[in-house]
PDB file of C-alpha atoms in Angstrom:
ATOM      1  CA  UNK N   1       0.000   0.000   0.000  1.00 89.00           C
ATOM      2  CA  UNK N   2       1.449   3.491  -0.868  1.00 92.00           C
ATOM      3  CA  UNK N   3       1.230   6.060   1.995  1.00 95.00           C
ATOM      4  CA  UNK N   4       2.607   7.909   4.234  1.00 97.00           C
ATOM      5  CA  UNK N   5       1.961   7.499   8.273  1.00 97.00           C
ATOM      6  CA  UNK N   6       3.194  10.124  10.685  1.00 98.00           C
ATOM      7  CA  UNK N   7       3.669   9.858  14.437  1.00 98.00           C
ATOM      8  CA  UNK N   8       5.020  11.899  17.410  1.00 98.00           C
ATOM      9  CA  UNK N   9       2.465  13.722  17.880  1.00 98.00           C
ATOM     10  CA  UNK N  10       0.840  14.784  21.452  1.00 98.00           C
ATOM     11  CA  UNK N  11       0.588  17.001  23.893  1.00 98.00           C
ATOM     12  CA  UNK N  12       3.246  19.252  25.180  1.00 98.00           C
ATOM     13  CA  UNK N  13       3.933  22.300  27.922  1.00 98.00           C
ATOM     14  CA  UNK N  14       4.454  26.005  26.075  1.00 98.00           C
ATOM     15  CA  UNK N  15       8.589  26.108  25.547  1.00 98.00           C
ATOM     16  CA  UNK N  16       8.385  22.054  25.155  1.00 98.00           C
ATOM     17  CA  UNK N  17       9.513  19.982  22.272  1.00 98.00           C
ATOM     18  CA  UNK N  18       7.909  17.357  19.715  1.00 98.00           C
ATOM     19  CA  UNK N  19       9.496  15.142  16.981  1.00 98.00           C
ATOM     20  CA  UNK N  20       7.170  14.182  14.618  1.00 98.00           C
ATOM     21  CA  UNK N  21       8.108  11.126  11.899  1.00 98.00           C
ATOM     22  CA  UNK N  22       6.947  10.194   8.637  1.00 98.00           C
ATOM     23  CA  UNK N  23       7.459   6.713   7.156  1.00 98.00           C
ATOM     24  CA  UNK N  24       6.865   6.406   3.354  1.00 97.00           C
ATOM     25  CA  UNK N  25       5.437   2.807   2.427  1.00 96.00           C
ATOM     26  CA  UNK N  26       5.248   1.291  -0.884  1.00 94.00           C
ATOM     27  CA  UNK N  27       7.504   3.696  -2.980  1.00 94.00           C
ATOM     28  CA  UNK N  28      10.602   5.496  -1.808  1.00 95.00           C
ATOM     29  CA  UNK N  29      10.930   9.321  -1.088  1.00 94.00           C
ATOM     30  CA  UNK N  30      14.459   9.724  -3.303  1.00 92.00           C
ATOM     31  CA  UNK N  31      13.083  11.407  -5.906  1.00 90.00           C
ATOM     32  CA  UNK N  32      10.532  13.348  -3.581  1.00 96.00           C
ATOM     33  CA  UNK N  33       9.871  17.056  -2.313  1.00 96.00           C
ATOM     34  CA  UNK N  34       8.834  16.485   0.605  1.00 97.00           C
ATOM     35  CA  UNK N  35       7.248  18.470   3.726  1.00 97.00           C
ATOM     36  CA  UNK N  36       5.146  19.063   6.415  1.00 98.00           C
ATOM     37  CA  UNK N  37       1.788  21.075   6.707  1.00 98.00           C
ATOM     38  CA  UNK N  38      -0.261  21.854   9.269  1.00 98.00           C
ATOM     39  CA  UNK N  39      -3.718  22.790   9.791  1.00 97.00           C
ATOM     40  CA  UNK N  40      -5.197  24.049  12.896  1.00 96.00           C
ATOM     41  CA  UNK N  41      -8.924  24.375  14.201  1.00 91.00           C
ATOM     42  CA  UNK N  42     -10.797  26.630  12.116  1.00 93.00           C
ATOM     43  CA  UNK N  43      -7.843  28.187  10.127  1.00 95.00           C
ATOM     44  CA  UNK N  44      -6.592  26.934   6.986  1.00 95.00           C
ATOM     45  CA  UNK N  45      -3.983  24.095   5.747  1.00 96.00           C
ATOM     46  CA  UNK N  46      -0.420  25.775   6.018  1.00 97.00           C
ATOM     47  CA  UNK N  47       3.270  24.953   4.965  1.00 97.00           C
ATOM     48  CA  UNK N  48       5.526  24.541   7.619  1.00 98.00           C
ATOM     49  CA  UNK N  49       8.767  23.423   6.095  1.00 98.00           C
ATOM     50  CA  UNK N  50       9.764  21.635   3.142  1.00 97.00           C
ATOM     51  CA  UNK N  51      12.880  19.278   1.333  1.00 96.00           C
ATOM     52  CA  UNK N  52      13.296  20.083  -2.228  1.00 95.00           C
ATOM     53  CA  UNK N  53      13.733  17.274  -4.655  1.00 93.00           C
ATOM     54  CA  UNK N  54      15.893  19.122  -7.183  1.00 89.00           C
ATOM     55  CA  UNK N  55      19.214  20.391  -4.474  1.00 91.00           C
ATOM     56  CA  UNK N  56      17.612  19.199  -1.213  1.00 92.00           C
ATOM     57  CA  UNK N  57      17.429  22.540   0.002  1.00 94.00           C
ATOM     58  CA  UNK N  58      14.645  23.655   2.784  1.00 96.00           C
ATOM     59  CA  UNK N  59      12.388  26.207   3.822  1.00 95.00           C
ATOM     60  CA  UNK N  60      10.337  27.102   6.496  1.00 97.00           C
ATOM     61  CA  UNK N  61       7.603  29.291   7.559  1.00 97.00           C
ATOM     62  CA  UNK N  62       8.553  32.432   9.191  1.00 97.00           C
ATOM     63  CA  UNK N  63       6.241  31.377  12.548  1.00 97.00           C
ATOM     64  CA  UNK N  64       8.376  28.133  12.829  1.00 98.00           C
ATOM     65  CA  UNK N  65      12.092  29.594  11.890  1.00 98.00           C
ATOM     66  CA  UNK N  66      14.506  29.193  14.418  1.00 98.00           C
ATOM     67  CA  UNK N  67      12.234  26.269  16.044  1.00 98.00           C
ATOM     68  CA  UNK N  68      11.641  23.596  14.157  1.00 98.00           C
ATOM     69  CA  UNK N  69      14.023  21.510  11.925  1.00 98.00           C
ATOM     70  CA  UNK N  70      13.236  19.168   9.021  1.00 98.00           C
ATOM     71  CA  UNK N  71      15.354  16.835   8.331  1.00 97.00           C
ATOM     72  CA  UNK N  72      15.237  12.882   6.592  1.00 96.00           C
ATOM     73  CA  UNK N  73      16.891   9.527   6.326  1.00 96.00           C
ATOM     74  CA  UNK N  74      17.144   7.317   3.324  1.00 94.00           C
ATOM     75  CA  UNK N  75      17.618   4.810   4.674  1.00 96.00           C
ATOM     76  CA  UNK N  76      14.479   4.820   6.688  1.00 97.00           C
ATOM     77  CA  UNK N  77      12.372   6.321   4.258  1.00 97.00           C
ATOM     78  CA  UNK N  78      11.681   8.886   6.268  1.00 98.00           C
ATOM     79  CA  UNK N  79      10.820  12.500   7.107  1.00 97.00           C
ATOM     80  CA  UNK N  80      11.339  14.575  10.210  1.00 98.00           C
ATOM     81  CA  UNK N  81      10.369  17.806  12.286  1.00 98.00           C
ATOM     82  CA  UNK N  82      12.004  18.270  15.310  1.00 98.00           C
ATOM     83  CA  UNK N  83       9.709  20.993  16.955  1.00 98.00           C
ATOM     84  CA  UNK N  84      10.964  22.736  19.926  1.00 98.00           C
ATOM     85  CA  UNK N  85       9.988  26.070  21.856  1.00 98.00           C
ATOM     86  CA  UNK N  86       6.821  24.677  21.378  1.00 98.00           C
ATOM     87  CA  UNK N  87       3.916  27.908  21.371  1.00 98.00           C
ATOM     88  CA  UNK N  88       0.002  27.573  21.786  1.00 97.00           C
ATOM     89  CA  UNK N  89      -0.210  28.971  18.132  1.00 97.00           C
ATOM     90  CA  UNK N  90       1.882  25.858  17.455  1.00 98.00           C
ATOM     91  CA  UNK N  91      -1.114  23.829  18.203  1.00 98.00           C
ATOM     92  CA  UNK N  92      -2.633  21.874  15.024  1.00 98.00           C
ATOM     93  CA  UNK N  93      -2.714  18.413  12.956  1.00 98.00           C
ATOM     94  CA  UNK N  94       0.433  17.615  11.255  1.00 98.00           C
ATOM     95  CA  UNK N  95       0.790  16.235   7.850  1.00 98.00           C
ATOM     96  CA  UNK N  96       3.755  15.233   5.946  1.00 98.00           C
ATOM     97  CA  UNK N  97       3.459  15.116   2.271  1.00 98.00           C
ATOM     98  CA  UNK N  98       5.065  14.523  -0.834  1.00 97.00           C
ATOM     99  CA  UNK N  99       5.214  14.702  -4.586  1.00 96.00           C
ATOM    100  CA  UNK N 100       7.413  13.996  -7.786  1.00 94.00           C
ATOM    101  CA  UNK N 101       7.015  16.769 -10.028  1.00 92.00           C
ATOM    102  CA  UNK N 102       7.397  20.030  -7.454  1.00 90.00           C
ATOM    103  CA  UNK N 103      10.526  21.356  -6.529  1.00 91.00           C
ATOM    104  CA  UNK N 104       8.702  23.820  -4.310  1.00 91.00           C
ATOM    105  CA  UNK N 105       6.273  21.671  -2.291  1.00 93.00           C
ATOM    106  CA  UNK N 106       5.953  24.696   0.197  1.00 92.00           C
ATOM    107  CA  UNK N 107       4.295  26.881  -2.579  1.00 92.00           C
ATOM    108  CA  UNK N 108       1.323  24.438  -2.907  1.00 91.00           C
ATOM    109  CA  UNK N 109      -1.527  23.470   0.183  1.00 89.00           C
ATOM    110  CA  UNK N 110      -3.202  20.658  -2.162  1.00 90.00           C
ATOM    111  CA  UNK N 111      -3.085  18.367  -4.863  1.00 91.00           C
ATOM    112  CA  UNK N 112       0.416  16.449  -3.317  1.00 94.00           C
ATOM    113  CA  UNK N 113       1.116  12.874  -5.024  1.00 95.00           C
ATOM    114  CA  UNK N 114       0.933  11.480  -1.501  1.00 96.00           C
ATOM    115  CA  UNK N 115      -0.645  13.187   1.622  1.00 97.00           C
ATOM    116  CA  UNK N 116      -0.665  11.521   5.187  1.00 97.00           C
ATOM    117  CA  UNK N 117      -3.503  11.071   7.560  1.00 97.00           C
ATOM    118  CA  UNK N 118      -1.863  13.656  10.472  1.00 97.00           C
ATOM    119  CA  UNK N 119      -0.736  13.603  13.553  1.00 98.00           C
ATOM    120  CA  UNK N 120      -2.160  16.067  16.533  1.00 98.00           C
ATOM    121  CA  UNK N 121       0.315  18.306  18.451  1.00 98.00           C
ATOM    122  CA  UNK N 122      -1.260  20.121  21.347  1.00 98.00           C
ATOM    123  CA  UNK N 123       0.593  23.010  22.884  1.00 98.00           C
ATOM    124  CA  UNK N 124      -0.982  24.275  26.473  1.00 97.00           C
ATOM    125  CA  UNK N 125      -0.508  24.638  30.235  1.00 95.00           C
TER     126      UNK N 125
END
């Protein structure tokens, strides 16, 4: 089955930290922009930081710059965001996604190759 499963997710103290994961199954990320996205009660889906496919660089959204660090191992087909000074606006599910064609995954919110299911990250005392 292709897809893409994330964990880590849970809940966490203001100033805490997360790691989320994403394992790939069924095809392999190589050849993959990849990223994470978040969407948060009410508000809309939003990039948080992507992988490009075409010189592995990465970017991240200016709310999560200086925090959070996206990273990934071939040999585990898989993706990471290491999430610390966790903040309440932090709060939201977590998707990792990927796709062939865009070197920019960040620039898109929909239409990925692959899209995983989420994981919840809850930030509050």
């Amino acid at each position: 089955q292709l897809q893409l499963v994330e964990s880590g997710g849970g809940s966490v103290q203001p100033g805490g930290s997360l790691r989320l994961s994403c394992v790939a199954s069924g095809f392999s990320l190589d050849y993959y922009s990849i990223g994470w996205f978040r969407q948060a009660p009410g508000k809309e889906r939003e990039p948080v930081s992507c992988i490009s496919n075409a010189d592995s660089s990465t970017n991240y959204a200016d709310s999560v710059k200086g925090r959070f660090t996206i990273s990934r191992d071939k040999t585990k087909n898989a993706l990471y965001l290491q999430m610390n000074s966790l903040k309440p606006e932090d709060t939201a599910v977590y998707h990792c996604a990927a796709d062939r064609m865009m070197v920019d995954l960040c620039s898109i919110n929909y239409g990925m190759d692959y899209w995983g299911k989420g994981t919840l990250v809850t930030v509050s005392s």
